[in-house]
CSV table of C-alpha atoms in Angstrom, one decimal:
chain,number,residue,atom,x,y,z
V,237,GLU,CA,-4.3,2.8,4.3
V,238,ILE,CA,-6.2,-0.6,3.0
V,239,VAL,CA,-5.6,-3.9,4.7
V,240,MET,CA,-4.7,-6.6,4.1
V,241,THR,CA,-5.6,-9.6,5.6
V,242,GLN,CA,-4.7,-13.6,3.8
V,243,SER,CA,-5.8,-16.4,5.2
V,244,PRO,CA,-4.5,-19.6,6.7
V,245,ALA,CA,-0.8,-18.8,7.6
V,246,THR,CA,0.9,-22.3,7.4
V,247,LEU,CA,-1.4,-24.6,4.7
V,248,SER,CA,-0.3,-28.0,4.5
V,249,VAL,CA,-0.7,-29.5,1.4
V,250,SER,CA,0.1,-33.3,-0.1
V,251,PRO,CA,1.8,-32.7,-3.5
V,252,GLY,CA,-0.2,-33.2,-6.6
V,253,GLU,CA,-3.8,-32.3,-3.5
V,254,ARG,CA,-5.3,-28.8,-4.5
V,255,ALA,CA,-4.3,-25.9,-2.6
V,256,THR,CA,-6.3,-22.7,-2.1
V,257,LEU,CA,-5.1,-18.9,-0.7
V,258,SER,CA,-7.8,-16.7,1.6
V,259,CYS,CA,-6.7,-12.3,0.3
V,260,ARG,CA,-9.0,-10.1,2.0
V,261,ALA,CA,-9.2,-6.2,1.8
V,262,SER,CA,-10.0,-4.0,5.1
V,263,GLN,CA,-11.6,-2.3,1.5
V,264,SER,CA,-12.4,-2.2,-2.0
V,265,VAL,CA,-9.7,-2.3,-4.2
V,266,SER,CA,-11.3,-3.7,-6.8
V,267,SER,CA,-9.2,-6.0,-10.0
V,268,ASN,CA,-7.0,-4.0,-8.7
V,269,LEU,CA,-4.6,-6.9,-7.4
V,270,ALA,CA,-1.6,-8.9,-8.1
V,271,TRP,CA,-0.2,-12.2,-6.3
V,272,TYR,CA,3.6,-12.9,-5.6
V,273,GLN,CA,5.7,-16.5,-5.2
V,274,GLN,CA,9.0,-15.5,-2.6
V,275,LYS,CA,10.9,-18.8,-2.0
V,276,PRO,CA,13.4,-19.1,0.8
V,277,GLY,CA,16.0,-17.4,0.0
V,278,GLN,CA,14.8,-15.9,-2.7
V,279,ALA,CA,12.9,-12.7,-4.3
V,280,PRO,CA,9.7,-12.3,-5.1
V,281,ARG,CA,8.5,-13.4,-8.1
V,282,LEU,CA,5.1,-11.6,-10.0
V,283,LEU,CA,2.4,-15.3,-10.5
V,284,MET,CA,-1.2,-12.4,-11.4
V,285,TYR,CA,-2.3,-9.3,-11.8
V,286,GLY,CA,-5.5,-7.7,-12.0
V,287,VAL,CA,-7.0,-10.5,-10.4
V,288,SER,CA,-6.9,-12.9,-12.4
V,289,THR,CA,-4.2,-12.5,-15.7
V,290,ARG,CA,-1.3,-14.8,-15.3
V,291,ALA,CA,2.9,-13.2,-15.4
V,292,THR,CA,4.6,-14.6,-18.0
V,293,GLY,CA,5.8,-18.0,-17.5
V,294,ILE,CA,3.5,-19.0,-15.1
V,295,PRO,CA,1.4,-21.9,-15.5
V,296,ALA,CA,-1.6,-22.9,-16.0
V,297,ARG,CA,-2.7,-24.3,-12.6
V,298,PHE,CA,-1.5,-20.6,-11.0
V,299,SER,CA,-5.7,-19.9,-10.5
V,300,GLY,CA,-7.0,-16.3,-9.4
V,301,SER,CA,-10.4,-14.8,-8.7
V,302,GLY,CA,-12.7,-11.6,-6.6
V,303,SER,CA,-13.2,-8.8,-7.1
V,304,GLY,CA,-14.2,-6.2,-4.7
V,305,THR,CA,-12.5,-7.2,-0.8
V,306,GLU,CA,-12.8,-11.0,-1.3
V,307,PHE,CA,-10.0,-12.9,-3.6
V,308,THR,CA,-8.0,-16.1,-3.8
V,309,LEU,CA,-5.3,-18.4,-5.5
V,310,THR,CA,-5.6,-21.6,-6.1
V,311,ILE,CA,-3.5,-23.6,-7.1
V,312,SER,CA,-4.8,-27.4,-9.1
V,313,SER,CA,-2.4,-30.0,-8.8
V,314,LEU,CA,0.4,-29.1,-5.8
V,315,GLN,CA,3.6,-29.7,-7.2
V,316,SER,CA,7.5,-30.1,-5.7
V,317,GLU,CA,8.5,-26.0,-6.6
V,318,ASP,CA,4.7,-25.3,-5.7
V,319,PHE,CA,5.8,-25.2,-2.0
V,320,ALA,CA,6.5,-21.2,-0.8
V,321,VAL,CA,4.8,-18.6,1.0
V,322,TYR,CA,2.8,-16.1,-1.2
V,323,TYR,CA,2.5,-12.3,-1.0
V,324,CYS,CA,-1.3,-10.3,-2.3
V,325,GLN,CA,-0.8,-7.4,-2.7
V,326,GLN,CA,-3.5,-4.5,-4.0
V,327,TYR,CA,-2.6,-1.4,-5.7
V,328,ASN,CA,-6.2,0.1,-6.4
V,329,ASN,CA,-6.0,3.2,-3.2
V,330,TRP,CA,-2.3,4.7,-2.8
V,331,PRO,CA,0.2,5.9,-1.5
V,332,PRO,CA,0.8,3.7,-0.2
V,333,PHE,CA,0.2,0.3,-1.7
V,334,THR,CA,-0.3,-2.6,0.4
V,335,PHE,CA,1.1,-6.6,1.0
V,336,GLY,CA,-0.7,-9.0,3.5
V,337,GLY,CA,1.5,-11.3,5.7
V,338,GLY,CA,1.7,-14.1,4.1
V,339,THR,CA,0.5,-18.0,3.9
V,340,LYS,CA,3.3,-20.9,3.1
V,341,VAL,CA,2.1,-23.5,2.0
V,342,GLU,CA,4.0,-26.4,3.3
V,343,ILE,CA,4.2,-29.8,2.4
V,344,LYS,CA,1.8,-32.3,4.6
A,297,GLN,CA,15.9,-10.0,-20.7
A,298,VAL,CA,15.2,-6.7,-18.3
A,299,GLN,CA,17.8,-7.4,-14.2
A,300,LEU,CA,17.7,-5.4,-11.8
A,301,GLN,CA,20.8,-5.3,-8.8
A,302,ALA,CA,20.7,-3.3,-6.2
A,303,SER,CA,24.1,-2.4,-4.2
A,304,GLY,CA,24.8,-0.5,-0.5
A,305,PRO,CA,26.1,-0.3,2.0
A,306,GLY,CA,25.7,-4.3,4.7
A,307,LEU,CA,25.9,-2.2,7.5
A,308,VAL,CA,24.3,2.0,7.8
A,309,LYS,CA,25.1,3.3,11.8
A,310,PRO,CA,21.7,4.0,13.7
A,311,SER,CA,20.6,8.8,13.4
A,312,GLU,CA,23.5,7.6,9.7
A,313,THR,CA,21.9,7.0,6.1
A,314,LEU,CA,21.0,4.3,4.5
A,315,SER,CA,22.9,4.1,0.8
A,316,LEU,CA,21.4,2.2,-2.2
A,317,THR,CA,22.1,1.5,-6.1
A,318,CYS,CA,20.1,-0.6,-8.3
A,319,THR,CA,21.6,-1.0,-11.9
A,320,VAL,CA,19.1,-2.1,-14.4
A,321,SER,CA,20.4,-3.5,-17.5
A,322,SER,CA,19.1,-4.6,-20.9
A,323,TYR,CA,17.2,-1.4,-20.9
A,324,SER,CA,17.2,1.5,-21.0
A,325,ILE,CA,15.0,3.8,-18.0
A,326,SER,CA,14.5,6.5,-20.3
A,327,SER,CA,12.7,4.3,-22.0
A,328,GLY,CA,9.6,3.9,-19.7
A,329,TYR,CA,8.6,2.1,-16.5
A,330,PHE,CA,8.3,3.0,-13.9
A,331,TRP,CA,11.1,2.0,-10.5
A,332,GLY,CA,10.2,1.1,-7.1
A,333,TRP,CA,12.2,-0.1,-4.0
A,334,LEU,CA,10.5,-2.9,-1.9
A,335,ARG,CA,12.4,-3.9,1.5
A,336,GLN,CA,11.0,-6.9,4.4
A,337,PRO,CA,12.3,-7.4,7.5
A,338,PRO,CA,13.9,-10.3,8.3
A,339,GLY,CA,10.5,-13.5,8.9
A,340,LYS,CA,8.5,-10.6,8.0
A,341,GLY,CA,5.7,-9.6,5.2
A,342,LEU,CA,7.3,-6.7,2.3
A,343,GLU,CA,7.1,-3.0,2.2
A,344,TRP,CA,6.7,-0.4,-0.7
A,345,ILE,CA,8.7,2.3,-0.4
A,346,GLY,CA,8.7,3.7,-3.6
A,347,THR,CA,8.6,4.2,-6.7
A,348,ILE,CA,10.3,6.4,-9.4
A,349,TYR,CA,9.6,7.4,-13.0
A,350,HIS,CA,13.1,7.8,-15.2
A,351,THR,CA,12.2,12.4,-15.0
A,352,GLY,CA,12.9,12.0,-11.9
A,353,THR,CA,9.5,12.3,-10.6
A,354,THR,CA,8.4,10.2,-6.7
A,355,TYR,CA,6.0,8.6,-5.3
A,356,TYR,CA,6.8,8.0,-1.6
A,357,ASN,CA,4.8,6.1,1.0
A,358,PRO,CA,3.1,7.9,3.2
A,359,SER,CA,5.4,6.3,6.8
A,360,LEU,CA,8.8,7.2,4.9
A,361,GLU,CA,8.5,9.2,3.2
A,362,SER,CA,10.1,12.7,6.0
A,363,ARG,CA,12.8,10.8,5.6
A,364,LEU,CA,13.3,9.7,1.8
A,365,THR,CA,15.0,10.9,-1.2
A,366,MET,CA,14.9,9.0,-4.7
A,367,SER,CA,16.3,9.8,-7.7
A,368,VAL,CA,17.6,8.2,-10.8
A,369,ASP,CA,21.1,8.5,-13.1
A,370,THR,CA,20.0,7.9,-16.7
A,371,SER,CA,23.5,8.1,-17.7
A,372,LYS,CA,24.8,5.3,-15.5
A,373,ASN,CA,20.7,3.9,-15.9
A,374,GLN,CA,20.4,3.5,-12.1
A,375,PHE,CA,18.2,3.9,-9.7
A,376,SER,CA,19.2,4.9,-6.2
A,377,LEU,CA,17.0,5.3,-2.9
A,378,LYS,CA,18.6,7.2,0.0
A,379,LEU,CA,16.8,6.8,3.9
A,380,ASN,CA,18.1,9.2,6.2
A,381,SER,CA,18.0,8.6,10.5
A,382,VAL,CA,17.4,5.1,10.2
A,383,THR,CA,16.8,2.8,13.3
A,384,ALA,CA,16.7,-1.0,13.7
A,385,ALA,CA,13.7,-0.8,12.3
A,386,ASP,CA,15.2,-0.1,9.6
A,387,THR,CA,16.7,-3.5,8.6
A,388,ALA,CA,16.0,-5.1,6.3
A,389,VAL,CA,16.5,-6.9,2.5
A,390,TYR,CA,15.7,-4.3,0.0
A,391,TYR,CA,14.4,-4.6,-3.0
A,392,CYS,CA,14.7,-2.9,-6.2
A,393,ALA,CA,11.8,-3.7,-9.0
A,394,ARG,CA,10.1,-2.9,-12.2
A,395,ASP,CA,6.5,-1.3,-12.2
A,396,GLU,CA,4.5,-0.8,-14.6
A,397,GLU,CA,3.4,1.9,-16.6
A,398,PHE,CA,0.1,3.4,-17.7
A,399,GLU,CA,-1.6,6.8,-18.7
A,400,ARG,CA,2.1,8.3,-16.5
A,401,GLY,CA,1.1,6.7,-13.9
A,402,PRO,CA,2.7,3.8,-11.9
A,403,VAL,CA,0.2,0.5,-11.8
A,404,GLY,CA,1.5,-0.7,-8.3
A,405,TRP,CA,2.7,-4.3,-9.3
A,406,PHE,CA,6.3,-5.2,-9.8
A,407,ASP,CA,7.9,-7.2,-12.3
A,408,PRO,CA,11.1,-8.5,-11.6
A,409,TRP,CA,12.3,-8.0,-8.7
A,410,SER,CA,16.2,-7.6,-8.2
A,411,GLN,CA,17.6,-10.3,-5.6
A,412,GLY,CA,17.7,-8.5,-2.9
A,413,THR,CA,20.6,-6.9,0.1
A,414,LEU,CA,20.6,-6.9,4.0
A,415,VAL,CA,21.2,-3.8,4.9
A,416,THR,CA,22.0,-4.2,9.1
A,417,VAL,CA,21.4,-0.9,11.1
A,418,SER,CA,23.5,-2.2,14.0
A,419,SER,CA,26.2,-0.3,15.7
């Protein structure tokens, strides 16, 4: 099973600033990496798949990069609605599909 | 726009069977895509449970496979989950979601998701 590790666990950022979230896989997942956003009391929402392809309706301030075992989600200028928990997920080697433990982006 | 709704009992006794149904609207599940179940224990991360195709082909998480059965009812546009011999560790918010299809197999990313349904395992 591929283990996904996200860092940091919590990221404190001021509105308008850039946020950089990291995700590491225990072995290569090629470019088969997705990101989700989850707000309190809500279901996760797909942000990105294939490392860097934004899902429908996702604003351009969200971008993804990386390949193999190291990945980054960048939010270029944090808006109030972006404060949430973010999860990475690999779909390269399965079963099972596996998720990281999440990074909480909070207001500084 | 496709919508999914998960439903089922909110409380299940230990050692009994957890049963949930996902109803899909605005899209016929017979038309394609794969359909998955995922869960999230309170305050914790996400876990993939399993995925099913409208033909009944299933893919299960090995950690749950011995207790898990998924099925599909195309006439009702629903798919279902049964997890037997539950314990407190199965207490979680359960979600159903759509998985992309590629070359007759699931891709593995999920969009959209249902609202979650909390299932508590307790006597």
